[in-house]
Short mmCIF file of C-alpha atoms in Angstrom, two decimals:
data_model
loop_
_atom_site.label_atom_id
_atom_site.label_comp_id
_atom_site.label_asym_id
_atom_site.label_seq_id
_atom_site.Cartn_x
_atom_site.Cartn_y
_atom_site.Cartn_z
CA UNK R 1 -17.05 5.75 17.15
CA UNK R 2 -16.24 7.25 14.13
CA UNK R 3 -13.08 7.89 12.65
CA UNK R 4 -12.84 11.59 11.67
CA UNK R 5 -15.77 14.57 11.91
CA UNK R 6 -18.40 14.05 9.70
CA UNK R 7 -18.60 16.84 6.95
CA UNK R 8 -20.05 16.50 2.67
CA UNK R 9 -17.26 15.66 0.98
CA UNK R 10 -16.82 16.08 -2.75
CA UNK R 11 -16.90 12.18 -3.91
CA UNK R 12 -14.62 11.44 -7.03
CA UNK R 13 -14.90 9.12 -9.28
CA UNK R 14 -11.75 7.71 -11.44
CA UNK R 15 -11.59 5.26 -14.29
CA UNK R 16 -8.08 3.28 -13.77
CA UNK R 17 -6.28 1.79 -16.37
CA UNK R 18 -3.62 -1.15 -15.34
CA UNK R 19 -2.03 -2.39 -18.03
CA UNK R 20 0.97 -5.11 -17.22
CA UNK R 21 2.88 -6.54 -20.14
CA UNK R 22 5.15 -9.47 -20.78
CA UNK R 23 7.32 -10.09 -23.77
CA UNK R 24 10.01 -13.34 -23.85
CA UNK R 25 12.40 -14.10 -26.56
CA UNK R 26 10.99 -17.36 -26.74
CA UNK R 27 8.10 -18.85 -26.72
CA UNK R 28 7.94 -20.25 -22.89
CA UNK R 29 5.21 -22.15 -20.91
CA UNK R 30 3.70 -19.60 -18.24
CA UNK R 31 2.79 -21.03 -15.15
CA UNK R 32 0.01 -19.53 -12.54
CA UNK R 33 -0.49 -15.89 -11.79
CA UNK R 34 -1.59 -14.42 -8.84
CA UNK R 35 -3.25 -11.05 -10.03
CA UNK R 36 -3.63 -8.51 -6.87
CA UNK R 37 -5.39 -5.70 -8.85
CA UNK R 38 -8.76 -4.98 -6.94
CA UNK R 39 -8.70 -2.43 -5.12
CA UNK R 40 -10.16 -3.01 -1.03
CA UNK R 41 -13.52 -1.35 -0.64
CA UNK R 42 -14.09 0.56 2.63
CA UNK R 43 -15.89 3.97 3.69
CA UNK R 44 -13.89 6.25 1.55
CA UNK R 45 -13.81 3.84 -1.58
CA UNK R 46 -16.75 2.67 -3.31
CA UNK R 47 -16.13 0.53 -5.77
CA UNK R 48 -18.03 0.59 -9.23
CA UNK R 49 -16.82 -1.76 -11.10
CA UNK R 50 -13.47 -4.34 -11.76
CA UNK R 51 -12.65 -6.37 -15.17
CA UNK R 52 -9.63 -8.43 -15.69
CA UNK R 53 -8.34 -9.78 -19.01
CA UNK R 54 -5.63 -11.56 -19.32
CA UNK R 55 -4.00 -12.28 -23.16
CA UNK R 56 -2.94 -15.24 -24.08
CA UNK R 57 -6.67 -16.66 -22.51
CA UNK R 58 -6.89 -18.31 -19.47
CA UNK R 59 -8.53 -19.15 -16.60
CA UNK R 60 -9.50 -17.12 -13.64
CA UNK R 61 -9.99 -18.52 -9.92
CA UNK R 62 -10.95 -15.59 -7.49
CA UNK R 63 -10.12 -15.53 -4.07
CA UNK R 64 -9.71 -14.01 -0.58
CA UNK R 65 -6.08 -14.18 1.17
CA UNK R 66 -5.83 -14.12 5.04
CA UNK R 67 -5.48 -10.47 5.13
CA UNK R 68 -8.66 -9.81 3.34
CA UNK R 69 -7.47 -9.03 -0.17
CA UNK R 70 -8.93 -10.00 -3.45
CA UNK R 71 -6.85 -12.66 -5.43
CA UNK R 72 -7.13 -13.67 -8.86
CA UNK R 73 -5.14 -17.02 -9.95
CA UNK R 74 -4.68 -16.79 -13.71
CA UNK R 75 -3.86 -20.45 -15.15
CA UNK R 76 -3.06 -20.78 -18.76
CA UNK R 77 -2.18 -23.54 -20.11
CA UNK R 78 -0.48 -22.48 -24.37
CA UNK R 79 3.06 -21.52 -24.19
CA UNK R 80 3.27 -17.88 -25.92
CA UNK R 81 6.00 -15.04 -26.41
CA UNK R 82 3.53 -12.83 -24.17
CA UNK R 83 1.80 -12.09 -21.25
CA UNK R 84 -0.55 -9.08 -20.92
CA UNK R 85 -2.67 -8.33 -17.91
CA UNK R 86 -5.49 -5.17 -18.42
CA UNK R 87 -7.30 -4.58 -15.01
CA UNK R 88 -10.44 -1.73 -15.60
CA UNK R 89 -11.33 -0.32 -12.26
CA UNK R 90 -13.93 2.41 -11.60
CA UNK R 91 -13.77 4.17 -8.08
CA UNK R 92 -15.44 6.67 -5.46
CA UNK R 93 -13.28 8.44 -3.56
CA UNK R 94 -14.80 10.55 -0.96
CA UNK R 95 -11.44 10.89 1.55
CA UNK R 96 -11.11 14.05 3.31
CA UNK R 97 -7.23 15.85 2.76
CA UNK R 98 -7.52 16.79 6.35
CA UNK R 99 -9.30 14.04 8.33
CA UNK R 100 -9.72 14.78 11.79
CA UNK R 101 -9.33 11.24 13.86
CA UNK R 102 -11.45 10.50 16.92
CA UNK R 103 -9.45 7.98 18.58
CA UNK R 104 -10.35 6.26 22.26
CA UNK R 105 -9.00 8.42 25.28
CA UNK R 106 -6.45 5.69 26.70
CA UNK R 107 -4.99 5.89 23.05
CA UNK R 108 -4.37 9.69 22.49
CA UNK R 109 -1.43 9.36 24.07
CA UNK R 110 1.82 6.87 23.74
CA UNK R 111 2.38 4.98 26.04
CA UNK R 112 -0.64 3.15 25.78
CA UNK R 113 -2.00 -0.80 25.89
CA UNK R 114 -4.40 -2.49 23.56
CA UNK R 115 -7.24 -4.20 24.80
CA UNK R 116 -6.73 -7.77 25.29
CA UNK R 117 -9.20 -8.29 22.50
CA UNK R 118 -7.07 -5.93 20.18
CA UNK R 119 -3.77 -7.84 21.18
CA UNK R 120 -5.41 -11.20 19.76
CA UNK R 121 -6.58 -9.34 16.66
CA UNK R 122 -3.40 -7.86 16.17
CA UNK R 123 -0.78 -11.00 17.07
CA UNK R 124 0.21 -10.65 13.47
CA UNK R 125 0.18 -6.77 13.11
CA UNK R 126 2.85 -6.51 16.43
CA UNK R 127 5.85 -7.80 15.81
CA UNK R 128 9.47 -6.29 16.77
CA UNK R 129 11.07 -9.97 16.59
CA UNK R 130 13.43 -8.59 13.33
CA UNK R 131 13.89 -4.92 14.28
CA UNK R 132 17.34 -4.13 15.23
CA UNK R 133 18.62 -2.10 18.17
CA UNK R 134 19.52 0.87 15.79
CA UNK R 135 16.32 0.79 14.51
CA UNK R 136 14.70 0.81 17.84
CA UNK R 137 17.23 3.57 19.16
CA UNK R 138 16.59 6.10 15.94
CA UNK R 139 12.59 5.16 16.31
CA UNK R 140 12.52 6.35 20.23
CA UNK R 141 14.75 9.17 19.13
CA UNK R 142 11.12 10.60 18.24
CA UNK R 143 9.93 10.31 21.90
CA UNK R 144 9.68 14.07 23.73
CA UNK R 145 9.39 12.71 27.60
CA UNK R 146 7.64 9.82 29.01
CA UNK R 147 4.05 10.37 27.64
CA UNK R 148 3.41 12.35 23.84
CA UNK R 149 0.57 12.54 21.82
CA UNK R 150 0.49 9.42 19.92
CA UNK R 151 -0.42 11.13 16.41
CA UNK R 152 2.09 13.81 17.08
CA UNK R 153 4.18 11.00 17.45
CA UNK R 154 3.36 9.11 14.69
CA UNK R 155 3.43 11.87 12.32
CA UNK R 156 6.93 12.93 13.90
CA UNK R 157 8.53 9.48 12.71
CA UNK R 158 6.88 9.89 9.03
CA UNK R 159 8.35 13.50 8.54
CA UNK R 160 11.19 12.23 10.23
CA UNK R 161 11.95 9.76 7.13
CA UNK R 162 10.87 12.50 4.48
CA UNK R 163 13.36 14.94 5.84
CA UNK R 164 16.13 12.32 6.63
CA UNK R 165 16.05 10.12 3.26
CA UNK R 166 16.17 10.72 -0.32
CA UNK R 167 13.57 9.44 -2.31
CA UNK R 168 14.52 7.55 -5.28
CA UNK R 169 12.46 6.08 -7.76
CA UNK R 170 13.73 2.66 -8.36
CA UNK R 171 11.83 -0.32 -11.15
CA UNK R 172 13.78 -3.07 -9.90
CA UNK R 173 12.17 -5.90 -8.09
CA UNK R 174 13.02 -5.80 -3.78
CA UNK R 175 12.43 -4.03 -1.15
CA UNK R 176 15.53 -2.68 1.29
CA UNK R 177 15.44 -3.65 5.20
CA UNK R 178 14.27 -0.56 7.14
CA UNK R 179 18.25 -0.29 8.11
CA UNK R 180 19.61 -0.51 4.82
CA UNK R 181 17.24 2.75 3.74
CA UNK R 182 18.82 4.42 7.01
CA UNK R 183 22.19 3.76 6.06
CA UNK R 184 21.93 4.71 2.47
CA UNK R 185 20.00 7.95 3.35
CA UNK R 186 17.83 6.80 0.23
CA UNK R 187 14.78 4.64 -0.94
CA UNK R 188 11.78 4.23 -2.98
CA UNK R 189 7.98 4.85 -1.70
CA UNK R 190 8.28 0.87 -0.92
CA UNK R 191 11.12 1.08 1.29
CA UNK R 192 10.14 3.89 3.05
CA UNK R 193 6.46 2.10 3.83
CA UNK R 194 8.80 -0.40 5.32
CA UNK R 195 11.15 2.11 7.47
CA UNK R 196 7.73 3.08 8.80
CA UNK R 197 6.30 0.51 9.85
CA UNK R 198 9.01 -1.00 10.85
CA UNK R 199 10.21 2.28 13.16
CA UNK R 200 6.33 2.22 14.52
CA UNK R 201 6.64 -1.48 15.16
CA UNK R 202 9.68 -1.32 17.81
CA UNK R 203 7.26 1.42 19.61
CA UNK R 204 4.76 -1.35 19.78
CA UNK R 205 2.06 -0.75 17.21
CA UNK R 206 0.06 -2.74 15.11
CA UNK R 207 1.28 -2.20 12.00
CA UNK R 208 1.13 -3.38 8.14
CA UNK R 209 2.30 -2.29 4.63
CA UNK R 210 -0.31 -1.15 1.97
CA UNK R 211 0.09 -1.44 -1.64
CA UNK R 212 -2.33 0.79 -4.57
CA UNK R 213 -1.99 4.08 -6.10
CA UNK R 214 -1.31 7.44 -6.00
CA UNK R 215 -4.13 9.39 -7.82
CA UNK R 216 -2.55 12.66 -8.90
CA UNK R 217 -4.16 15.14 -7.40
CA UNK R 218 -1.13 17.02 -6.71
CA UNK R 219 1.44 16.10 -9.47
CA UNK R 220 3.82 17.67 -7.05
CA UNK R 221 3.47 14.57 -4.85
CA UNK R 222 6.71 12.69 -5.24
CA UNK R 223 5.81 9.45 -7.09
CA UNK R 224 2.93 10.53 -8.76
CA UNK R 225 3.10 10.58 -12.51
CA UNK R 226 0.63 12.48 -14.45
CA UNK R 227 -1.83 9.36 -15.53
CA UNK R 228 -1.20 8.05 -11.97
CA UNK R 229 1.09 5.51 -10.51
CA UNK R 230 1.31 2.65 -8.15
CA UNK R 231 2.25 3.48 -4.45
CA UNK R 232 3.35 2.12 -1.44
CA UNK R 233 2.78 3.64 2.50
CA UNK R 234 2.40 2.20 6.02
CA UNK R 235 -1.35 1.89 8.27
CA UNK R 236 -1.09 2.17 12.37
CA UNK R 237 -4.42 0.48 14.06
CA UNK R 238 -5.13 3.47 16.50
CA UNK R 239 -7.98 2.47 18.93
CA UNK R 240 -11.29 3.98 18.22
CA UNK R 241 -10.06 5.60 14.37
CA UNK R 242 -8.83 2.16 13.09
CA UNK R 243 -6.18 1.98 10.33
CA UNK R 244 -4.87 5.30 9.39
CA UNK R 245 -2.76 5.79 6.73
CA UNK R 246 0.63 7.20 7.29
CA UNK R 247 2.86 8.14 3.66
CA UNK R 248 5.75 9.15 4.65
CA UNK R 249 7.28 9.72 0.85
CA UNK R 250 4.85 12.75 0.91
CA UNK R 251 4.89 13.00 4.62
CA UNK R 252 1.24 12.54 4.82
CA UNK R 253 -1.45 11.58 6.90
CA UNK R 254 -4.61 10.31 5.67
CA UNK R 255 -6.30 8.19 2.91
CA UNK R 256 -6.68 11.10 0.68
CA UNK R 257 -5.91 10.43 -2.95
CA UNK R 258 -4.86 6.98 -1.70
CA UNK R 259 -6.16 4.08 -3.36
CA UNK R 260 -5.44 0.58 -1.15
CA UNK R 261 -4.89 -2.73 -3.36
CA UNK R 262 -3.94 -4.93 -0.69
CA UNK R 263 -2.48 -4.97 2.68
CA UNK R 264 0.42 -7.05 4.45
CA UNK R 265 3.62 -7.83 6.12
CA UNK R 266 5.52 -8.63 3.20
CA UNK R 267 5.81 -5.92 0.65
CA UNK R 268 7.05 -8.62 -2.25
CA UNK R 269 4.08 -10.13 -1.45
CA UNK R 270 1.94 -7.16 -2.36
CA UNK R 271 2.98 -7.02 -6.13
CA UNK R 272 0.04 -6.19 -8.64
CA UNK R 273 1.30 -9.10 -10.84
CA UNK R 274 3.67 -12.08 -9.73
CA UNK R 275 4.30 -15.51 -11.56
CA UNK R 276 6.76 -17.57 -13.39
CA UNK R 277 7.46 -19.22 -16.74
CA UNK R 278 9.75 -22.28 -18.31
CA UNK R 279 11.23 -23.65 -21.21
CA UNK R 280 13.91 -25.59 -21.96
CA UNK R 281 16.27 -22.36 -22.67
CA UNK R 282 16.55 -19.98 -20.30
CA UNK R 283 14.31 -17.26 -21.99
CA UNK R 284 15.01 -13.00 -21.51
CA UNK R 285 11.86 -11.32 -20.28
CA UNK R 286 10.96 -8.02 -20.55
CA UNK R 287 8.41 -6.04 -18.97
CA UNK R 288 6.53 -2.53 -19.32
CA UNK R 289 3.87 -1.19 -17.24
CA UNK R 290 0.92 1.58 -18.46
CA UNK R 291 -1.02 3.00 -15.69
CA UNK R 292 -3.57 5.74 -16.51
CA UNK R 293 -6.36 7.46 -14.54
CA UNK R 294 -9.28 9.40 -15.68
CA UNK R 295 -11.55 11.47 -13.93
CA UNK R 296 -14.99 11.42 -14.60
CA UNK R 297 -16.64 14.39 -12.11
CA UNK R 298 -17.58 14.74 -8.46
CA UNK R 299 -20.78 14.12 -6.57
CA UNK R 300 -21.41 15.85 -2.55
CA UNK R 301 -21.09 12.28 -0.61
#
């Protein structure tokens, strides 16, 4: 069954350009890298091509985690004053702004039970083990009666945390708990992903955090930047539509002008570029970040 109607679509395709760099005030010795920079092909993203370089040289190991997403281990082996990543990634985009989702009858509306088969599938996805009773009282707040319409629901809890917090673009490293973001009334795109799918989890969903960017087709869209930027939202596995993408810092619905890196539980885990360096002095790092998009026409997909 597919996941929304079937209509041409105007495919896009965009040039990215990821650009990570490192400078120490020492020379240090950098240890492994793990590079999450490749973007997760599907229906609505074709990919055309992916380059890595990574100055001083080293050497690249690719891999697959357990959730599917492409991993590159950098190992160098000089001890430099510098680290610079450049990831070159050409895309098709061909994600409808207003999909229309097809999902299984028993599923339409909430209450409902995944298969059995689902439930094995998605032991990792449903967990409300670390969700607190607030969290699970404001997340039910959303329920109108006994049965609702699960994407009315669904769409309820994402506009519920655009209207109720204050987005705040924030460059330091962490993520806050889903009930520190409700308590401060403010949060980044990353901590709102994890209010979501958090909120979603205590209703029983199968849930998980997805990391990428936000192409800027509306630069109205709060963080978007005008080359593009890095984003963070939440996916719900609905029955019959799959993962559908839920961003509640533009209150959203959808995969359009979405780009998915890589998928998880663990939103520090879901960093484009992670690692660590020594030395025998403690060294000062700092670290600056170019993303830039280009758009190079449109096709009928």
């Amino acid at each position: 069954m597919t996941s929304f109607a079937m209509m041409p679509v105007s495919a896009k395709r965009i040039t990215i350009s990821h650009v990570t760099d490192y400078r120490y005030s020492e020379a240090v010795h950098l240890n492994e890298h793990r590079l999450l920079l490749r973007p997760r092909e599907g229906r609505q993203v074709k990919l055309i091509s992916h380059s890595v370089k990574v100055t001083p040289e080293a050497e690249l190991f690719f891999a697959e985690d357990v959730f599917g997403n492409d991993v590159a281990i950098a190992t160098l082996s000089k001890k430099a004053r510098s680290l610079r990543v450049e990831a070159t990634t050409e895309v098709e985009l061909s994600a409808v702004p207003w999909p229309v989702y097809r999902i299984d009858l028993p599923a339409t509306r909430y209450p409902f039970e995944y298969t059995d088969f689902e439930k094995a599938a998605l032991d990792t996805h449903i967990s409300s083990d670390s969700v607190s009773d607030s969290l699970t009282r404001w997340a039910r707040s959303f329920l109108n009666g006994q049965s609702v319409d699960t994407l009315t629901l669904l769409q309820a809890i994402n506009s519920g945390i655009h209207n109720q917090v204050t987005y705040e673009a924030r460059d330091a490293e962490g993520t806050q708990s889903a009930e520190e973001t409700l308590a401060l009334g403010l949060g980044s795109c990353r901590d709102f992903a994890v209010l979501f799918t958090k909120a979603a989890a205590a209703l029983g969903f199968g849930t998980r955090l997805v990391s990428g960017y936000l192409v800027p087709e509306d630069l109205g869209l709060l963080g978007s930047g005008e080359g593009g930027t890095t984003h963070a939202w939440g996916e719900i596995y609905l029955p019959g539509a799959g993962w559908v993408a839920f961003d509640p810092t533009n209150e959203q619905m959808g995969h359009y002008g979405l780009i998915a890196v890589a998928v998880g539980h663990d939103m520090g885990a879901l960093s484009p570029v992670t690692g660590s360096y020594g030395g025998r002095n403690p060294a000062e790092a700092n670290l600056s970040i170019s993303i830039t998009m280009r758009l190079k026409g449109s096709s009928e997909a």
